[in-house]
PDB file of C-alpha atoms in Angstrom:
ATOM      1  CA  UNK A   1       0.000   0.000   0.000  1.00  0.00           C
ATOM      2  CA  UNK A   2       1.295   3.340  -0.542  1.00  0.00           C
ATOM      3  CA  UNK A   3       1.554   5.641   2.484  1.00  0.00           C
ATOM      4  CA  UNK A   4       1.984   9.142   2.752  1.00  0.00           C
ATOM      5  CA  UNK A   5       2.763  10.492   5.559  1.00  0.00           C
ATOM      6  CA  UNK A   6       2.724  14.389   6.407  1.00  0.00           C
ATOM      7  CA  UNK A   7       4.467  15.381   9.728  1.00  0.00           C
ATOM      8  CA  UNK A   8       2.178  16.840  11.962  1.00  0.00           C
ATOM      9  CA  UNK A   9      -1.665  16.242  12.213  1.00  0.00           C
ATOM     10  CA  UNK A  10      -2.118  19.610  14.265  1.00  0.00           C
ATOM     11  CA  UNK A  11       0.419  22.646  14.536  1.00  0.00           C
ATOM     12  CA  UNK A  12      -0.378  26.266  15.866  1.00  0.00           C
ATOM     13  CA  UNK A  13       1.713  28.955  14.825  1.00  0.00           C
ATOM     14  CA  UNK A  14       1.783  32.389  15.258  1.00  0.00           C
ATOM     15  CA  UNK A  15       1.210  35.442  12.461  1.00  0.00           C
ATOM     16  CA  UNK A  16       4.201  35.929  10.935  1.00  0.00           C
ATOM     17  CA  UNK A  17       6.352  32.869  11.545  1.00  0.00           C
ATOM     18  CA  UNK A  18       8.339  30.392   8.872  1.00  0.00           C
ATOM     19  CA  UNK A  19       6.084  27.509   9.098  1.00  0.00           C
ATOM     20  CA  UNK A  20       7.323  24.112   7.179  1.00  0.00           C
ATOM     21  CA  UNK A  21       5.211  21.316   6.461  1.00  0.00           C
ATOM     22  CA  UNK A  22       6.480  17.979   5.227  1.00  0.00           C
ATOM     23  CA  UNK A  23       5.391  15.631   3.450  1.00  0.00           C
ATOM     24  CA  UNK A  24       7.364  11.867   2.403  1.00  0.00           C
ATOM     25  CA  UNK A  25       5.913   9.561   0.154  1.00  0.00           C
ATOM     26  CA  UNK A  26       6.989   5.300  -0.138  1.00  0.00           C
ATOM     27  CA  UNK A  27       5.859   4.577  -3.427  1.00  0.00           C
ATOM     28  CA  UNK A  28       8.723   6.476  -5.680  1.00  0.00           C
ATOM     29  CA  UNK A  29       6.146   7.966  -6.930  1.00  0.00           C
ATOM     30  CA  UNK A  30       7.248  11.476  -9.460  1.00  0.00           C
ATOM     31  CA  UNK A  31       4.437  13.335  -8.989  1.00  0.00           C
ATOM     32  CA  UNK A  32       3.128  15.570  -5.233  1.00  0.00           C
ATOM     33  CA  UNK A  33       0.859  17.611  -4.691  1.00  0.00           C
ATOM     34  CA  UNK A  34      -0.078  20.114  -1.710  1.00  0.00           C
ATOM     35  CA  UNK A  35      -3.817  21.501  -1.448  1.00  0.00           C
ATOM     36  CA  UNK A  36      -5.294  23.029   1.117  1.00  0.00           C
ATOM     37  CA  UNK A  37      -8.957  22.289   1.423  1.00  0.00           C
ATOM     38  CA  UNK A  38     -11.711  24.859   3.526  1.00  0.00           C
ATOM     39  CA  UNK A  39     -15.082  24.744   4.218  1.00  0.00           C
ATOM     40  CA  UNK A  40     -17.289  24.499   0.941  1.00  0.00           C
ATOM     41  CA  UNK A  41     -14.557  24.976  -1.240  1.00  0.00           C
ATOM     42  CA  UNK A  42     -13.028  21.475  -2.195  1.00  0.00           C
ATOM     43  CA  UNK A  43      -9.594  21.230  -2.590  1.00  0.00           C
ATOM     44  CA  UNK A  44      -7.480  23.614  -3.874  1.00  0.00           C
ATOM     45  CA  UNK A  45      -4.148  23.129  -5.601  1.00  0.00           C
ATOM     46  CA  UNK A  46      -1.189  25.177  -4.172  1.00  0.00           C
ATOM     47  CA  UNK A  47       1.810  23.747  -5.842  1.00  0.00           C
ATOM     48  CA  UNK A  48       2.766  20.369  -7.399  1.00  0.00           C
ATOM     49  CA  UNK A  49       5.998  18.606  -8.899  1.00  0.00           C
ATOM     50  CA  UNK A  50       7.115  16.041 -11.360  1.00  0.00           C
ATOM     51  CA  UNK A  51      10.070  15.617 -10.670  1.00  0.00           C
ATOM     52  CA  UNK A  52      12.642  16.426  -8.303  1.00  0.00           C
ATOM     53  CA  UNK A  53      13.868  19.792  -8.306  1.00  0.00           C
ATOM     54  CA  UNK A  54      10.735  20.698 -10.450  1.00  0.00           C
ATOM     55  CA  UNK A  55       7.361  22.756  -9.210  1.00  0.00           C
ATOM     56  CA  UNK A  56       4.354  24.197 -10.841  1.00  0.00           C
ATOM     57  CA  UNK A  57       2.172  26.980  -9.202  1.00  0.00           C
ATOM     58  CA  UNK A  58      -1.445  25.616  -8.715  1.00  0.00           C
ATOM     59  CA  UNK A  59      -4.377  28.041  -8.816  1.00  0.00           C
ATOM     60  CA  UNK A  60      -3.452  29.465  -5.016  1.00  0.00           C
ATOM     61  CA  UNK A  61       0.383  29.855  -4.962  1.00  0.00           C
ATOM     62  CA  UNK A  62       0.115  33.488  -3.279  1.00  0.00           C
ATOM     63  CA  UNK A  63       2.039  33.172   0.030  1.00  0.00           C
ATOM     64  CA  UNK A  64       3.892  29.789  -0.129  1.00  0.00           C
ATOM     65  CA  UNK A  65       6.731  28.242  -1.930  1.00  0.00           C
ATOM     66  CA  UNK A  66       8.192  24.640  -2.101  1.00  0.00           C
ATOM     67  CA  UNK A  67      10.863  22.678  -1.884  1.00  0.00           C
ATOM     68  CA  UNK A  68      11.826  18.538  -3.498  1.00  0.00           C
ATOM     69  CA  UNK A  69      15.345  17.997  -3.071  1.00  0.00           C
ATOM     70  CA  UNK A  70      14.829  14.080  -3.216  1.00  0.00           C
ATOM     71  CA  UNK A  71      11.945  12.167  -4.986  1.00  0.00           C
ATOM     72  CA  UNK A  72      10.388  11.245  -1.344  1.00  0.00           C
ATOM     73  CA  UNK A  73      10.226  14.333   0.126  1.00  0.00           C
ATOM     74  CA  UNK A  74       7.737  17.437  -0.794  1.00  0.00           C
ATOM     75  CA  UNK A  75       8.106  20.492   1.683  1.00  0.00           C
ATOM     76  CA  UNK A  76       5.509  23.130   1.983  1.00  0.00           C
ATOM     77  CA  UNK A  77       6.960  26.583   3.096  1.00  0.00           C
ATOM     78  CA  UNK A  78       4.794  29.386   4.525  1.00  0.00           C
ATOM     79  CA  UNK A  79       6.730  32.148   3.934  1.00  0.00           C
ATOM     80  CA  UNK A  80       5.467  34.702   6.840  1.00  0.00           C
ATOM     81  CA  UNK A  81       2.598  33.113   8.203  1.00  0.00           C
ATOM     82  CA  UNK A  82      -0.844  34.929   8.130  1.00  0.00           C
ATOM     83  CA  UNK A  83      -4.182  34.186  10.016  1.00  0.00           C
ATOM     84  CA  UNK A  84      -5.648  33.580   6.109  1.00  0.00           C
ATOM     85  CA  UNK A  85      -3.616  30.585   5.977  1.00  0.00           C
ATOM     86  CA  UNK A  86      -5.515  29.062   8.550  1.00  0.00           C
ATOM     87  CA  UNK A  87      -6.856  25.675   6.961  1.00  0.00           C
ATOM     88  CA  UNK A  88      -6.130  21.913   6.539  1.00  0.00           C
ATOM     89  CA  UNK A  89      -3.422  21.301   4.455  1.00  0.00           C
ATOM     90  CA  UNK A  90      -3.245  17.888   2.296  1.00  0.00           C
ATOM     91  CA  UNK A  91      -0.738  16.607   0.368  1.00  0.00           C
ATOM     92  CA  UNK A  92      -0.856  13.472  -2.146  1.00  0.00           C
ATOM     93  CA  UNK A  93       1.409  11.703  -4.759  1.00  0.00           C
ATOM     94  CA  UNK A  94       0.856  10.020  -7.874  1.00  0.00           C
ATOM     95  CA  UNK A  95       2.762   7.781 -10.194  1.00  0.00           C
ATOM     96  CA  UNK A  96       1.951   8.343 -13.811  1.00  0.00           C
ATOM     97  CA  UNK A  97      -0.166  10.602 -15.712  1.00  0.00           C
ATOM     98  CA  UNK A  98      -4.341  10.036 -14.670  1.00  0.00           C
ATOM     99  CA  UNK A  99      -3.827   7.796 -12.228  1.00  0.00           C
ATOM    100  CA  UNK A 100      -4.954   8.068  -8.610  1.00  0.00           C
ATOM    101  CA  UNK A 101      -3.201  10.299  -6.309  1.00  0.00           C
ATOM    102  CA  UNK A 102      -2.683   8.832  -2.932  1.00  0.00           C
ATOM    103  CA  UNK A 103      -3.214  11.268   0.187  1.00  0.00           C
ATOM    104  CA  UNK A 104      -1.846  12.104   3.468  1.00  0.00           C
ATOM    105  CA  UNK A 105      -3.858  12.249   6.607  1.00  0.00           C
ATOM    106  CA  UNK A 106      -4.163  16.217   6.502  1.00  0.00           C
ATOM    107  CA  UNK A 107      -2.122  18.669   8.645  1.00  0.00           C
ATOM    108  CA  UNK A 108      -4.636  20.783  10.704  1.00  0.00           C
ATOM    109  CA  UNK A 109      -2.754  24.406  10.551  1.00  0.00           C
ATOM    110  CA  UNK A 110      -3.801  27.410  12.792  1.00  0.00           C
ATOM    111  CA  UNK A 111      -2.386  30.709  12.743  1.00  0.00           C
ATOM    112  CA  UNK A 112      -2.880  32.847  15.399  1.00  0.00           C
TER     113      UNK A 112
ATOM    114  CA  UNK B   1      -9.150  27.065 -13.290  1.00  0.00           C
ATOM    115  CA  UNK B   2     -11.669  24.433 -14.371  1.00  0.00           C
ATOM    116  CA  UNK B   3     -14.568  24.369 -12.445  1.00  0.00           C
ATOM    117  CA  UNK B   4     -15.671  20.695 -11.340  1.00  0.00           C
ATOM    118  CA  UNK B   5     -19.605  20.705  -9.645  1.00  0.00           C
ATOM    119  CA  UNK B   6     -20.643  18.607  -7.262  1.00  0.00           C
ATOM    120  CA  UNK B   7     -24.572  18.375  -5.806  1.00  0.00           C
ATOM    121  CA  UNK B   8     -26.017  18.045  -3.389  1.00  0.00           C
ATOM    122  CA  UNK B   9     -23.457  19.545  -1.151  1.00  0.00           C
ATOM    123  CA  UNK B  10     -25.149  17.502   1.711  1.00  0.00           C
ATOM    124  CA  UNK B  11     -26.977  15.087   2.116  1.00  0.00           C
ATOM    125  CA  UNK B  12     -29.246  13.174   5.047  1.00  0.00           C
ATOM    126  CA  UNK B  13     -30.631   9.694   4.881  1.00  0.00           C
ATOM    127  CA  UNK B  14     -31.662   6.925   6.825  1.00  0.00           C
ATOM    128  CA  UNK B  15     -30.074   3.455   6.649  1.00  0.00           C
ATOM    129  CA  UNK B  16     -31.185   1.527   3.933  1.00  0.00           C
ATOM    130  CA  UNK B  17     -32.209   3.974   1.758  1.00  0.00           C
ATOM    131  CA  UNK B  18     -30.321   4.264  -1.692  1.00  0.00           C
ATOM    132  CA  UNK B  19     -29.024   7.396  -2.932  1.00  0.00           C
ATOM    133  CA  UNK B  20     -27.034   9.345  -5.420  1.00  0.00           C
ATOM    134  CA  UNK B  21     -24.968  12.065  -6.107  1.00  0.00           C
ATOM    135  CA  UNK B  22     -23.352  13.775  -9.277  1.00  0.00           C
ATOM    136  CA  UNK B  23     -20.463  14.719 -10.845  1.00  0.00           C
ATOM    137  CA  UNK B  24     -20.682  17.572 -13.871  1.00  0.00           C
ATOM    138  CA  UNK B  25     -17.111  18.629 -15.313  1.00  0.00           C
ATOM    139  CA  UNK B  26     -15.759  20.383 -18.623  1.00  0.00           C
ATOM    140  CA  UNK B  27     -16.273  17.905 -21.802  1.00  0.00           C
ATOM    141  CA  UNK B  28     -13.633  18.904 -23.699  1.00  0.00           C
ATOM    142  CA  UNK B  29     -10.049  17.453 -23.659  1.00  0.00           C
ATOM    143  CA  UNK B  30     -11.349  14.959 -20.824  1.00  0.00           C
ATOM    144  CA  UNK B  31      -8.572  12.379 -19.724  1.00  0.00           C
ATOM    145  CA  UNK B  32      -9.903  10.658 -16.564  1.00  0.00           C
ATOM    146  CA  UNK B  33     -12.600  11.166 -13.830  1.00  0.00           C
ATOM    147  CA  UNK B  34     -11.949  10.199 -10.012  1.00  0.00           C
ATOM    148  CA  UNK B  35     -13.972   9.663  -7.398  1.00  0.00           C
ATOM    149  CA  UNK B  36     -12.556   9.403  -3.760  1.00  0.00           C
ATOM    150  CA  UNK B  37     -14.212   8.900   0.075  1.00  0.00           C
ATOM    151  CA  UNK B  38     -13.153  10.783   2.833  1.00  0.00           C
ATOM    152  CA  UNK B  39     -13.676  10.025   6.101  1.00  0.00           C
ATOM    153  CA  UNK B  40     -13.338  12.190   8.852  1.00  0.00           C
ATOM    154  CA  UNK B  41     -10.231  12.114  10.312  1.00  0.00           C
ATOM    155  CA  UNK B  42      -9.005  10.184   7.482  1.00  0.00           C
ATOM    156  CA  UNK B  43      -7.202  10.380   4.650  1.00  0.00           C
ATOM    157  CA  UNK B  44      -8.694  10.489   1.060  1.00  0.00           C
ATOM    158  CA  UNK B  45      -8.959   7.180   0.038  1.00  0.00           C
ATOM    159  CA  UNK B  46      -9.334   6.148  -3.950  1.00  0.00           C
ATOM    160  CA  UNK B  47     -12.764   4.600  -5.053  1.00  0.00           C
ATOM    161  CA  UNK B  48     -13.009   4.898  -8.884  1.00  0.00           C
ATOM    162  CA  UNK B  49     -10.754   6.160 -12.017  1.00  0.00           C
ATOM    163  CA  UNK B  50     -13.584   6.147 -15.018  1.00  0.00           C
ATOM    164  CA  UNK B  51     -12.050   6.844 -18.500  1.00  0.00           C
ATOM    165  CA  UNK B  52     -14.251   5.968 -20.991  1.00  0.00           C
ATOM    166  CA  UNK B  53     -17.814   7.261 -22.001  1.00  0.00           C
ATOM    167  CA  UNK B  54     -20.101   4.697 -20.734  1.00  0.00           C
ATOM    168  CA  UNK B  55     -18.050   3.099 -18.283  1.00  0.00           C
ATOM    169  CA  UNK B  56     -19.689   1.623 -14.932  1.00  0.00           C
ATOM    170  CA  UNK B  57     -17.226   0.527 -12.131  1.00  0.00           C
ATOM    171  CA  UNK B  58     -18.515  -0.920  -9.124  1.00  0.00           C
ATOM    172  CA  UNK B  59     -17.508  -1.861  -5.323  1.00  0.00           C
ATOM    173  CA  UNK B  60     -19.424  -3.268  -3.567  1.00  0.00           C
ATOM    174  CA  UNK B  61     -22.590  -1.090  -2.902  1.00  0.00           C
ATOM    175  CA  UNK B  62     -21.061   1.608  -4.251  1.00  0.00           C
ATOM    176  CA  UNK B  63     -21.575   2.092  -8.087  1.00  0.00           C
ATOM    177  CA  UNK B  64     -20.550   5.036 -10.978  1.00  0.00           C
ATOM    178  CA  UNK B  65     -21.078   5.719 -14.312  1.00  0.00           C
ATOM    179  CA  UNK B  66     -19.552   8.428 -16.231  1.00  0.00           C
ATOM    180  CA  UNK B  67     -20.432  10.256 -19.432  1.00  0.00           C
ATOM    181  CA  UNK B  68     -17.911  12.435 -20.697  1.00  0.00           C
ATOM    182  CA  UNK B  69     -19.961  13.640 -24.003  1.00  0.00           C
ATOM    183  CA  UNK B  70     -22.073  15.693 -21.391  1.00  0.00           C
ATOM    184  CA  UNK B  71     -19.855  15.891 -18.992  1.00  0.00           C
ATOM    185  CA  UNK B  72     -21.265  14.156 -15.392  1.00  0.00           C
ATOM    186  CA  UNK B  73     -20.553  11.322 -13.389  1.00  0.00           C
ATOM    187  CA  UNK B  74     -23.362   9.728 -11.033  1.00  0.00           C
ATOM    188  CA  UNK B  75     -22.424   8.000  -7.870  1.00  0.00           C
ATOM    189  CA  UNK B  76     -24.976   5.361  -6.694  1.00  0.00           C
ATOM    190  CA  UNK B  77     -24.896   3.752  -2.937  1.00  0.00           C
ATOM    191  CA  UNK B  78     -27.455   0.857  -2.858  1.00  0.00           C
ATOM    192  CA  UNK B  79     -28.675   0.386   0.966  1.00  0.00           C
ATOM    193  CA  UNK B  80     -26.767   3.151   2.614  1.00  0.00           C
ATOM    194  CA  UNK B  81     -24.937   2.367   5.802  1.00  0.00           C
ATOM    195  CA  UNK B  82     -24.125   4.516   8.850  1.00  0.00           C
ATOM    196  CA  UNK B  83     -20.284   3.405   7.783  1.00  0.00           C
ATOM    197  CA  UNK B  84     -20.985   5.205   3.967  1.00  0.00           C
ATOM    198  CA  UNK B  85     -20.878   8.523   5.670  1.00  0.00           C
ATOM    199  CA  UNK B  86     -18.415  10.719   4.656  1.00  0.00           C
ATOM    200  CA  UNK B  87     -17.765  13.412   2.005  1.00  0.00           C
ATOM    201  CA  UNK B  88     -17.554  11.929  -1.296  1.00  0.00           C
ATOM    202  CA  UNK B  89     -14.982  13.979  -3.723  1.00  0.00           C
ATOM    203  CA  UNK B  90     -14.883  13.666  -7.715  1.00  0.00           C
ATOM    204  CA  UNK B  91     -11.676  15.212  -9.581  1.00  0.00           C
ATOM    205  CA  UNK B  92     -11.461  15.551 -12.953  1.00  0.00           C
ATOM    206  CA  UNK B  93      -8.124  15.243 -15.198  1.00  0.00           C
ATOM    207  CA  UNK B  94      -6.738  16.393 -18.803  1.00  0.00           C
ATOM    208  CA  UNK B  95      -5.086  14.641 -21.161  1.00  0.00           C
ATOM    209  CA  UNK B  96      -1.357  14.063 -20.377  1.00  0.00           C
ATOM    210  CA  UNK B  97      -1.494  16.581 -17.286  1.00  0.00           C
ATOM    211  CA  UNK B  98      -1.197  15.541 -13.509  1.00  0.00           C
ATOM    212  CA  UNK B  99      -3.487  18.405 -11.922  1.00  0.00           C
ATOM    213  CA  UNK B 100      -6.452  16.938 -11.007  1.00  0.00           C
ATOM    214  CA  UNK B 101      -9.508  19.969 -10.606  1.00  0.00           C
ATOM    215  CA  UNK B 102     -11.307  18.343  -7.397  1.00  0.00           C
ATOM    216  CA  UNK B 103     -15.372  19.301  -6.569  1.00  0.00           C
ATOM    217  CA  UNK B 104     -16.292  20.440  -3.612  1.00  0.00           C
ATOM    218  CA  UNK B 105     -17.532  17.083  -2.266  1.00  0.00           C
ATOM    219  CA  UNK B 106     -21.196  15.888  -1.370  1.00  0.00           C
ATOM    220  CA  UNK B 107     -21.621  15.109   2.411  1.00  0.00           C
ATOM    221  CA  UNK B 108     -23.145  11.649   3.182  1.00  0.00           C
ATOM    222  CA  UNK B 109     -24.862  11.549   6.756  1.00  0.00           C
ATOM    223  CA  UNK B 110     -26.286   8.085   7.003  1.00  0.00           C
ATOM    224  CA  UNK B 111     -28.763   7.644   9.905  1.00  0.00           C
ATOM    225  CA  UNK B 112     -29.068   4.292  12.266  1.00  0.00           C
TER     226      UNK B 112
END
């Protein structure tokens, strides 16, 4: 089975702060994803990558960057964290092109 | 941004009842529809990848057909259980492109 795994379930952080999310993935998988998902409005794309080294803005990129330095590993970086940024955060891989993508169990962000 | 529909947003029902749900997405330069389950507290978890006009997949009680000449999917759950609650996601996928565009989910309260 493939697991992804994202580091925290629940993390409070203050306006502001550098917050880092990770995310690690089993499968070799080239393709991750990070959405963030909020009440009544699905899930929302913020970044994804092919390949290491590679990203692609989503439709909400505004406020957050990325890192992939190894195939495994997909980092979600908060730049200066605001209260808007509140929200679960989800991250998924896939293997190739239209197939599934295999989630995470959600990290639960709050910015105070 | 593509915009993928999902309706009802919620939805109530007692156990044993049958229901369904619906999927409407952007005909053109369709590659692959998804449909996922998600639990609370619980990761996404993969049901059905449709492809082809006309196709029917089926788990269990859980059944979907897809027609991507109009552009909708229909979710079917024969003799709901209190277990079949969750939110129930479709995500719809281009040709040759990894971004999935997700709905914003239908929410399945199944009654004892």
């Amino acid at each position: 089975d493939v697991k992804v795994t994202q580091s925290s379930r629940y993390l409070v952080k203050r306006t502001g702060e550098k917050v880092f999310l990770e995310c690690v993935q089993d499968m070799d998988h080239e393709n991750m994803f990070w959405y963030r998902q909020d009440p009544g409005l699905g899930l929302r794309l913020i970044y994804f990558s092919y390949d290491v080294k590679m990203k692609e803005k989503g439709d909400i990129p505004e406020g957050y960057s990325v890192s992939r330095e190894k195939k495994e590993r997909f980092s979600l970086i908060l730049e200066s964290a605001s209260t808007n940024q509140t929200s679960m955060y989800l991250c998924a891989s896939s293997g190739r092109s239209g197939r599934p993508q295999h989630f995470g169990d959600g990290t639960r962000l709050s910015i105070l | 941004i593509l915009n993928v529909e999902q309706s009802p947003q919620s939805l109530h029902v007692q156990e044993g009842d049958s229901t369904n749900f619906t999927c409407s997405f952007p005909s053109s330069n369709f590659y692959a529809l998804h449909w996922y389950r998600w639990e609370t507290a619980k990761s996404p978890e993969a049901l059905f990848v449709m492809t082809l006009n006309g196709d029917e997949k089926k788990k269990g009680r859980i059944s979907a057909t897809l027609n991507t000449k109009e552009g909708y999917s229909y979710l079917y759950i024969k003799g709901s259980q209190p277990e079949d609650s969750a939110t129930y996601l479709c995500a719809f996928s281009l040709y040759n492109f990894n971004k999935f565009y997700f709905g914003s989910g239908t929410k399945l309260n199944v009654k004892p």
